[in-house]
Coordinates of C-alpha atoms and ligand atoms in Angstrom, one line a residue:
M1 CA -237.2 198.2 -67.8
S2 CA -234.5 197.4 -65.3
Q3 CA -234.4 193.7 -64.2
K4 CA -236.5 193.4 -60.6
I5 CA -234.0 191.1 -58.2
V6 CA -236.4 190.0 -55.0
I7 CA -234.7 188.5 -52.1
I8 CA -236.5 186.8 -49.1
G9 CA -234.6 186.8 -45.9
G10 CA -232.4 189.8 -44.4
V11 CA -229.7 188.1 -42.2
A12 CA -226.4 186.7 -43.9
A13 CA -227.1 185.0 -47.0
G14 CA -229.9 187.7 -47.9
T15 CA -228.0 191.2 -47.6
S16 CA -224.8 189.3 -49.1
A17 CA -226.9 188.5 -52.0
A18 CA -228.2 192.2 -52.1
A19 CA -224.9 193.8 -51.5
K20 CA -223.2 191.7 -54.5
A21 CA -226.4 192.0 -56.8
R22 CA -225.9 195.9 -56.2
R23 CA -222.3 195.7 -56.9
T24 CA -223.1 193.5 -60.2
N25 CA -225.5 195.3 -61.9
P26 CA -225.8 199.3 -60.6
D27 CA -228.8 199.4 -62.3
C28 CA -231.4 196.7 -61.1
E29 CA -234.3 197.2 -58.8
I30 CA -233.6 195.3 -56.0
T31 CA -236.3 194.7 -53.2
L32 CA -235.3 192.9 -49.7
Y33 CA -238.7 191.3 -47.3
T34 CA -237.9 189.7 -44.2
D35 CA -240.4 189.0 -41.4
D36 CA -237.7 190.0 -38.4
Q37 CA -237.6 193.1 -36.5
D38 CA -233.8 193.3 -37.3
I39 CA -231.7 193.2 -40.5
S40 CA -228.3 192.2 -41.2
Y41 CA -227.1 191.3 -37.7
A42 CA -224.2 188.6 -36.7
G43 CA -226.2 186.0 -35.4
C44 CA -222.6 184.6 -34.2
G45 CA -222.3 187.4 -31.8
L46 CA -225.3 186.8 -30.1
P47 CA -223.7 184.3 -27.4
Y48 CA -221.4 187.4 -26.1
F49 CA -224.7 189.7 -26.4
V50 CA -226.4 187.4 -23.8
G51 CA -223.2 187.1 -21.9
G52 CA -223.0 190.9 -21.9
G53 CA -219.7 190.7 -23.5
I54 CA -221.1 193.1 -26.4
A55 CA -222.8 195.5 -24.5
A56 CA -225.4 197.0 -27.2
K57 CA -227.5 195.3 -29.8
E58 CA -226.6 197.8 -32.3
N59 CA -223.0 197.0 -32.3
L60 CA -224.5 193.5 -33.9
I61 CA -225.6 195.1 -36.8
A62 CA -223.4 195.1 -39.7
R63 CA -225.9 197.4 -42.0
T64 CA -229.2 199.4 -41.3
A65 CA -232.2 199.3 -43.4
A66 CA -231.0 203.1 -44.0
E67 CA -227.7 202.2 -45.0
F68 CA -229.1 199.7 -47.9
Q69 CA -231.4 202.3 -49.1
Q70 CA -228.1 204.5 -49.7
E71 CA -227.2 201.6 -52.3
H72 CA -231.1 201.7 -53.4
I73 CA -232.2 198.6 -52.4
T74 CA -235.3 198.6 -50.6
V75 CA -235.8 196.8 -47.5
N76 CA -239.2 195.7 -46.2
M77 CA -239.2 194.6 -42.5
M78 CA -241.9 192.7 -40.4
T79 CA -242.9 191.6 -44.1
R80 CA -243.8 187.8 -44.6
V81 CA -243.4 186.4 -48.2
E82 CA -246.3 183.7 -47.6
E83 CA -246.7 182.5 -51.3
I84 CA -244.7 182.2 -54.7
K85 CA -246.0 182.0 -57.6
P86 CA -243.4 181.0 -59.9
E87 CA -246.0 180.9 -63.2
S88 CA -246.6 184.6 -62.8
C89 CA -243.5 185.6 -61.3
K90 CA -245.2 187.0 -58.3
L91 CA -244.9 186.8 -54.6
V92 CA -247.4 187.4 -52.0
V93 CA -246.3 189.4 -48.8
R94 CA -248.0 190.2 -45.8
D95 CA -247.0 193.4 -43.6
F96 CA -249.1 194.5 -40.3
V97 CA -252.1 195.7 -42.1
K98 CA -252.4 193.9 -45.4
S99 CA -251.7 191.5 -48.1
Y100 CA -250.4 192.2 -51.6
E101 CA -248.5 190.9 -54.5
V102 CA -245.1 192.0 -55.9
G103 CA -243.5 190.7 -59.2
Y104 CA -239.9 189.7 -59.9
D105 CA -237.3 188.8 -62.5
R106 CA -235.2 187.0 -60.5
L107 CA -236.3 185.6 -57.0
I108 CA -233.4 184.7 -54.4
I109 CA -234.7 182.5 -51.1
A110 CA -232.7 183.1 -47.9
T111 CA -235.1 182.0 -45.6
G112 CA -232.6 180.6 -43.5
A113 CA -233.0 178.3 -40.6
R114 CA -234.9 177.8 -37.0
P115 CA -234.1 176.0 -33.8
L116 CA -235.1 172.4 -33.7
K117 CA -238.0 172.6 -30.8
P118 CA -238.7 169.3 -29.5
N119 CA -242.2 168.4 -29.0
L120 CA -241.8 167.8 -25.6
P121 CA -244.0 168.1 -22.3
G122 CA -242.9 171.9 -20.9
V123 CA -241.1 172.8 -23.9
D124 CA -243.5 176.4 -23.6
L125 CA -242.7 176.8 -20.3
N126 CA -241.1 180.3 -19.1
G127 CA -237.4 180.0 -19.1
V128 CA -237.1 177.6 -22.1
F129 CA -235.6 179.2 -24.8
T130 CA -233.9 178.9 -28.0
L131 CA -231.5 181.3 -29.6
R132 CA -231.3 182.2 -33.4
S133 CA -232.6 185.9 -33.9
L134 CA -231.4 189.2 -32.0
Q135 CA -235.1 189.3 -30.5
D136 CA -234.4 185.7 -29.2
S137 CA -231.5 187.4 -27.4
L138 CA -233.2 189.9 -26.4
R139 CA -236.2 187.9 -24.6
M140 CA -233.1 185.7 -23.0
K141 CA -231.2 188.6 -21.3
E142 CA -234.4 189.9 -19.8
Y143 CA -235.5 186.9 -18.6
L144 CA -231.6 186.5 -17.1
A145 CA -232.0 190.1 -15.6
Q146 CA -235.5 189.8 -13.9
K147 CA -235.3 186.3 -12.6
H148 CA -231.4 185.5 -11.8
P149 CA -231.7 182.0 -12.5
K150 CA -229.2 180.0 -10.1
T151 CA -229.2 177.1 -12.8
I152 CA -229.3 176.8 -16.6
A153 CA -229.2 173.6 -18.3
I154 CA -228.1 173.8 -22.0
V155 CA -229.5 171.0 -24.0
G156 CA -227.0 170.2 -26.7
G157 CA -223.2 170.1 -26.5
G158 CA -222.6 171.6 -29.9
Y159 CA -220.9 175.2 -30.8
I160 CA -223.7 177.2 -29.6
G161 CA -224.2 175.1 -26.3
L162 CA -220.4 175.4 -25.6
E163 CA -220.5 179.3 -26.4
M164 CA -223.4 180.0 -24.4
A165 CA -221.6 177.9 -21.3
E166 CA -218.8 180.4 -21.5
N167 CA -221.4 183.5 -21.5
F168 CA -223.8 181.9 -18.7
A169 CA -220.8 180.8 -16.3
Q170 CA -219.8 184.6 -16.9
L171 CA -223.4 185.6 -15.5
G172 CA -222.4 183.5 -12.2
C173 CA -225.1 180.7 -13.3
Q174 CA -224.3 177.1 -12.1
I175 CA -224.3 175.0 -15.6
C176 CA -224.9 171.8 -16.9
I177 CA -224.7 170.4 -20.6
I178 CA -226.9 167.3 -21.6
E179 CA -226.1 166.0 -24.6
K180 CA -228.0 163.2 -26.2
S181 CA -224.3 161.6 -28.5
P182 CA -221.8 159.7 -26.4
H183 CA -219.7 162.8 -26.6
I184 CA -219.9 166.8 -26.4
I185 CA -219.0 168.2 -29.8
P186 CA -220.6 165.3 -31.9
N187 CA -218.8 166.5 -35.1
M188 CA -215.4 166.2 -33.5
D189 CA -213.8 162.6 -32.5
E190 CA -214.1 161.1 -28.9
D191 CA -210.6 161.5 -27.7
M192 CA -211.1 165.5 -28.7
A193 CA -213.9 166.1 -27.1
Q194 CA -213.1 164.1 -24.2
I195 CA -210.3 166.9 -23.6
L196 CA -213.0 169.7 -23.5
T197 CA -215.2 167.4 -21.3
E198 CA -212.3 167.0 -18.7
Y199 CA -211.8 170.7 -18.8
L200 CA -215.2 171.7 -18.4
E201 CA -215.9 169.6 -15.7
S202 CA -212.7 170.9 -13.7
K203 CA -214.6 174.8 -14.2
G204 CA -217.6 173.3 -12.6
I205 CA -219.8 172.2 -15.4
A206 CA -221.7 169.1 -15.1
I207 CA -221.2 167.6 -18.5
H208 CA -224.3 164.8 -19.3
T209 CA -223.5 162.8 -22.3
G210 CA -225.5 160.1 -23.8
E211 CA -228.2 161.3 -21.7
A212 CA -231.9 162.1 -23.9
V213 CA -234.2 165.2 -22.3
E214 CA -237.7 163.6 -22.3
G215 CA -239.3 166.9 -20.8
L216 CA -239.3 170.3 -18.8
I217 CA -240.8 170.1 -15.4
G218 CA -242.4 173.3 -14.0
E219 CA -246.1 175.2 -13.7
D220 CA -245.2 178.4 -15.2
C221 CA -241.6 179.0 -14.9
V222 CA -239.1 176.1 -15.8
K223 CA -237.6 174.2 -12.5
G224 CA -236.0 171.4 -14.2
V225 CA -235.3 168.8 -16.7
R226 CA -236.3 165.3 -16.9
T227 CA -234.1 162.9 -18.9
D228 CA -233.8 159.5 -19.2
R229 CA -231.4 159.2 -16.3
G230 CA -233.7 161.1 -13.9
E231 CA -234.3 164.8 -13.0
L232 CA -231.8 168.0 -12.9
A233 CA -232.6 171.1 -11.4
A234 CA -232.7 174.5 -13.7
D235 CA -234.5 177.3 -13.5
C236 CA -233.6 178.4 -17.3
V237 CA -232.9 175.9 -20.0
L238 CA -231.5 176.6 -23.5
L239 CA -232.4 174.0 -26.3
A240 CA -229.4 174.0 -28.5
I241 CA -229.9 170.7 -30.5
G242 CA -229.7 172.1 -33.8
V243 CA -231.6 173.9 -36.7
I244 CA -233.8 173.1 -39.5
P245 CA -234.3 174.8 -42.7
N246 CA -236.5 177.3 -43.5
S247 CA -237.6 175.3 -46.8
E248 CA -241.4 175.0 -46.7
L249 CA -242.1 178.4 -49.0
A250 CA -239.8 176.6 -51.3
S251 CA -241.2 173.0 -51.2
S252 CA -244.8 174.4 -51.6
I253 CA -244.2 175.2 -55.4
G254 CA -242.3 172.2 -55.6
L255 CA -238.7 173.6 -55.5
Q256 CA -236.4 169.6 -55.2
L257 CA -235.1 169.7 -51.7
G258 CA -232.1 167.9 -50.5
T259 CA -230.3 166.4 -47.7
K260 CA -232.2 167.5 -44.6
N261 CA -234.8 169.1 -46.1
A262 CA -232.7 171.8 -47.5
I263 CA -233.7 173.5 -50.7
W264 CA -231.4 171.8 -53.5
V265 CA -229.2 174.3 -55.2
N266 CA -226.1 173.7 -57.4
S267 CA -222.9 175.3 -57.6
Q268 CA -224.4 178.6 -59.1
M269 CA -227.2 178.5 -56.3
E270 CA -229.7 177.9 -59.1
T271 CA -232.5 175.8 -57.5
S272 CA -234.4 173.1 -59.9
V273 CA -236.9 176.0 -60.8
E274 CA -235.7 178.7 -63.4
H275 CA -234.8 182.3 -62.1
I276 CA -235.2 180.8 -58.3
Y277 CA -232.1 180.6 -56.7
A278 CA -231.5 179.9 -52.9
A279 CA -228.6 180.3 -50.4
G280 CA -227.6 180.0 -46.8
D281 CA -229.2 178.1 -44.2
C282 CA -232.1 177.1 -46.2
A283 CA -229.9 175.7 -48.8
T284 CA -227.7 172.5 -49.4
T285 CA -224.1 172.5 -50.4
M286 CA -221.3 170.2 -51.4
H287 CA -218.7 168.5 -49.4
L288 CA -215.5 169.3 -50.8
I289 CA -213.8 165.6 -50.1
S290 CA -217.0 163.2 -50.4
G291 CA -218.4 165.4 -52.9
K292 CA -221.5 164.9 -51.6
E293 CA -224.3 166.7 -50.8
V294 CA -224.4 167.8 -47.3
Y295 CA -226.1 170.5 -44.7
I296 CA -223.8 172.4 -42.5
P297 CA -225.6 175.5 -41.6
L298 CA -222.8 178.2 -40.8
G299 CA -222.5 182.0 -41.7
T300 CA -219.2 181.3 -43.5
T301 CA -221.2 179.4 -46.3
A302 CA -224.3 181.7 -46.1
N303 CA -222.2 184.8 -47.1
K304 CA -220.1 183.2 -49.5
Q305 CA -223.5 181.4 -50.9
G306 CA -225.4 184.9 -50.7
K307 CA -222.6 186.6 -52.7
V308 CA -222.8 183.8 -55.5
A309 CA -226.7 183.9 -55.6
G310 CA -226.9 187.7 -55.7
A311 CA -223.9 188.1 -58.5
N312 CA -225.9 185.4 -61.0
A313 CA -229.1 186.7 -60.2
A314 CA -227.6 190.1 -61.4
G315 CA -226.4 188.6 -64.6
G316 CA -222.9 187.6 -63.2
H317 CA -221.2 184.4 -63.4
A318 CA -220.2 183.0 -60.0
A319 CA -219.9 179.6 -58.5
F320 CA -219.7 178.2 -54.6
K321 CA -218.1 175.1 -54.8
G322 CA -218.6 173.9 -51.2
V323 CA -217.5 173.4 -48.0
L324 CA -214.9 171.3 -45.6
G325 CA -217.5 171.7 -42.5
T326 CA -214.6 174.0 -40.9
G327 CA -215.8 175.2 -37.5
I328 CA -214.5 176.9 -34.9
A329 CA -215.6 177.9 -31.2
R330 CA -214.1 178.7 -27.8
V331 CA -215.3 178.0 -24.2
M332 CA -214.0 179.7 -21.5
E333 CA -210.0 179.7 -21.8
M334 CA -210.2 176.2 -24.0
E335 CA -210.6 176.4 -28.1
V336 CA -212.2 174.2 -30.3
S337 CA -212.1 173.6 -34.2
R338 CA -212.5 171.0 -37.1
T339 CA -212.4 170.6 -40.6
G340 CA -212.8 168.1 -43.0
L341 CA -213.8 164.3 -42.4
S342 CA -213.8 163.0 -38.7
E343 CA -212.8 159.6 -37.8
N344 CA -216.6 158.6 -38.2
E345 CA -217.1 160.8 -41.1
C346 CA -214.0 158.3 -42.9
K347 CA -215.8 155.4 -41.7
A348 CA -219.5 156.3 -42.9
L349 CA -217.5 156.9 -46.1
E350 CA -215.8 153.5 -46.1
L351 CA -212.4 155.3 -46.6
N352 CA -209.0 153.8 -45.5
F353 CA -208.0 156.6 -43.5
V354 CA -205.2 156.8 -40.6
S355 CA -205.3 159.1 -37.8
K356 CA -202.4 160.5 -35.2
R357 CA -202.9 162.8 -32.5
I358 CA -200.1 164.9 -30.9
K359 CA -200.0 167.2 -27.5
S360 CA -198.0 170.1 -27.9
H361 CA -198.0 173.6 -26.9
T362 CA -199.5 177.3 -28.1
A363 CA -195.9 178.7 -27.9
A364 CA -192.3 178.2 -27.1
G365 CA -191.8 175.7 -24.0
Y366 CA -190.2 178.7 -22.0
A367 CA -192.5 181.4 -22.9
P368 CA -194.6 182.5 -20.1
E369 CA -197.9 182.2 -22.6
S370 CA -196.9 178.2 -23.7
K371 CA -200.4 176.1 -22.8
E372 CA -201.3 173.1 -23.5
M373 CA -202.7 172.0 -27.2
Y374 CA -203.9 168.9 -28.8
L375 CA -204.0 168.3 -32.8
K376 CA -205.2 165.2 -34.9
L377 CA -204.9 164.7 -38.2
I378 CA -206.4 162.2 -40.5
A379 CA -205.2 161.2 -43.8
D380 CA -206.4 158.9 -46.5
Q381 CA -203.7 155.8 -46.6
N382 CA -204.2 155.0 -49.9
S383 CA -203.3 158.4 -51.4
G384 CA -201.5 160.1 -48.3
R385 CA -203.9 162.9 -48.9
L386 CA -204.9 164.8 -46.0
L387 CA -208.6 164.4 -44.9
G388 CA -209.0 166.3 -41.6
G389 CA -207.8 167.9 -38.8
Q390 CA -209.0 168.6 -35.1
I391 CA -207.4 171.3 -32.5
V392 CA -208.5 171.4 -28.9
G393 CA -206.4 173.9 -26.9
Y394 CA -205.5 177.2 -24.8
A395 CA -205.6 180.3 -26.5
G396 CA -203.4 180.5 -30.0
S397 CA -204.4 177.0 -30.6
A398 CA -207.5 176.9 -32.7
K399 CA -206.8 179.2 -35.5
R400 CA -203.9 176.9 -37.0
I401 CA -207.0 175.0 -38.2
D402 CA -207.2 177.2 -41.3
T403 CA -203.6 176.2 -42.3
L404 CA -205.3 172.3 -42.5
A405 CA -208.4 174.0 -44.2
A406 CA -206.3 175.5 -47.4
A407 CA -204.4 172.2 -47.3
I408 CA -207.3 169.8 -47.9
H409 CA -208.8 172.8 -49.8
L410 CA -206.2 172.2 -52.6
G411 CA -206.2 168.3 -52.2
A412 CA -202.6 168.5 -50.6
T413 CA -200.8 165.1 -49.2
M414 CA -199.1 164.7 -46.0
E415 CA -195.6 164.6 -48.0
Q416 CA -196.4 167.7 -49.7
L417 CA -197.1 169.1 -46.4
T418 CA -194.2 168.2 -43.7
D419 CA -191.6 170.9 -44.8
M420 CA -194.0 173.9 -45.2
D421 CA -192.5 177.6 -44.2
L422 CA -195.0 177.9 -41.1
A423 CA -193.9 181.1 -39.2
Y424 CA -192.3 180.8 -35.7
A425 CA -191.4 183.2 -32.9
P426 CA -191.0 181.8 -29.1
P427 CA -194.7 183.7 -28.6
F428 CA -196.7 182.0 -31.2
S429 CA -195.3 178.5 -31.4
P430 CA -192.7 175.8 -30.4
V431 CA -189.8 176.2 -33.2
W432 CA -191.8 172.9 -34.5
D433 CA -195.3 174.3 -35.1
P434 CA -197.8 171.9 -33.7
V435 CA -199.0 171.3 -37.5
L436 CA -195.9 170.2 -38.8
I437 CA -195.3 168.0 -35.8
A438 CA -198.3 166.2 -35.9
L439 CA -197.9 166.1 -40.1
N440 CA -194.4 164.1 -39.3
Q441 CA -196.1 161.3 -37.6
F442 CA -197.2 159.9 -40.6
Ligands
FAD501 P1 -231.0 183.0 -41.0 O1 -229.8 183.9 -40.0 O2 -231.7 182.0 -40.4 O3 -231.9 184.6 -41.6 C1 -233.1 184.4 -42.3 C2 -234.0 185.2 -42.4 O4 -235.3 185.5 -43.2 C3 -234.2 185.4 -40.7 O5 -234.6 186.6 -40.3 C4 -236.0 184.9 -41.0 O6 -236.8 185.4 -40.0 C5 -236.5 185.5 -42.6 N1 -237.3 184.8 -43.2 C6 -237.7 183.6 -42.9 N2 -238.7 183.0 -43.8 C7 -239.0 184.5 -44.0 C8 -240.3 184.8 -44.9 N3 -241.3 183.8 -46.0 N4 -240.3 185.9 -45.4 C9 -239.7 187.2 -44.9 N5 -238.6 186.3 -43.8 C10 -238.4 185.4 -43.9 N6 -221.8 180.5 -37.9 C11 -220.4 180.5 -38.0 O7 -220.0 180.6 -39.2 N7 -219.8 181.2 -37.2 C12 -220.2 181.4 -36.2 O8 -219.6 181.1 -34.9 C13 -221.6 181.0 -35.4 N8 -222.2 181.3 -34.6 C14 -223.2 181.1 -34.2 C15 -224.3 181.7 -32.9 C16 -225.8 181.5 -32.9 C17 -226.1 181.8 -31.6 C18 -226.1 181.5 -34.0 C19 -227.7 181.3 -34.0 C20 -225.6 181.1 -35.4 C21 -224.4 180.8 -35.0 N9 -223.9 180.9 -36.9 C22 -222.4 180.9 -36.9 C23 -224.5 180.2 -37.7 C24 -225.2 181.4 -38.5 O9 -225.3 182.7 -37.7 C25 -226.0 181.3 -39.5 O10 -225.4 180.2 -40.6 C26 -226.6 182.4 -40.4 O11 -227.1 183.5 -39.7 C27 -227.3 182.1 -41.9 O12 -227.8 183.0 -42.3 P2 -229.1 183.2 -43.3 O13 -229.0 184.7 -43.9 O14 -228.9 182.0 -44.3 O15 -230.3 182.6 -42.7

């Protein structure tokens, strides 16, 4: 009898797992359950779909259920897994009409995460949104088209909040960003975040940092936001304050949870219970510098973890060693990116670090496309090892972070990197690429 692999969740991790399991073992039986109305969609593209840059929701779908079926992967949409019975290797699932049991030999939990929705007055008013699923984005688009809000408050100044600021601005809305931390993009250093803050303010976006939301104001539809500093008018509110892992199903059967209540996994994506794997935004991972368990939910990691879980569940041998927390976003003309450790993270790890920041340009000074960019490097003072990098600048700046991520991934020291043969021609960089300029400061 062929091995039966069951996957819970059908976005990045679940579908990657299914595809890899099929490639690893052409004969196994693969069944995927998702409670969503959509499958295999690019959550990362949702801000641009809301803003209109991506015209049709179909453009966000990587593979349809029918395409999975062609690979002999059975997809059950709008079907929720309600219970796992590990002692009998069975699941209780519920669709529109009935609840029934299915068996598995290997189970992959890829249940993802959900947006944090604080228990605040007015949080369920019309016009208050979170953005996670394709259906969330459709609801938001409908509201925007019907109500034409003039002022939108974005609660949370992380990547999603920033990307949505760009897209709401394209719709002609007045925007304010409210961030509880002392600066926006809290996973970057304050001096780098400040460059972006000044840019956004110059574009008319109000930035309220160090300010906590205490409630949403309105009767039926939202009219404003109450913070610990006063009231702000808003006829639409986006809550983008982070996510929590969907790990309740796992914890209900005693699977070990790790940091931030995500499902603990090892590098093979095995959970603490035999034959059960977990991957993606519901699972933990390791930080490649600190060696500590972290929860940094991103699509890049979800795809990689899903692939490893799928391979191993199907009898292969794969591992995923961990992440550097590499991230990137664009807000209007400005790009931001980061990798490795920030100064705050170095301090928390009690590392003896040194940091340098440079201002340079995206192209040769005389090239018409040349624009400002800032690059910051953080290195270990004892070993000389590169620990982290952060970039803020105009188009062409942020993807330079990949050079730094690759160097950190390989454990390179500053000395090993200063003579790197990086590409140069006037439209792309000054003759000394900003990465090299920064490296040569040490
Ligand atoms: P999810 O996408 O959360 O999918 C899990 C699925 O499982 C959901 O459909 C859920 O409904 C379903 N499910 C849960 N419980 C059950 C159950 N009991 N039974 C059946 N089904 C269940 N990442 C990047 O790397 N770069 C970006 O630029 C980026 N931009 C983003 C922008 C936005 C607006 C958002 C929301 C996310 C962005 N991300 C980005 C993050 C990325 O989308 C996620 O990391 C990725 O979707 C995680 O995939 P996942 O499969 O682990 O989980």
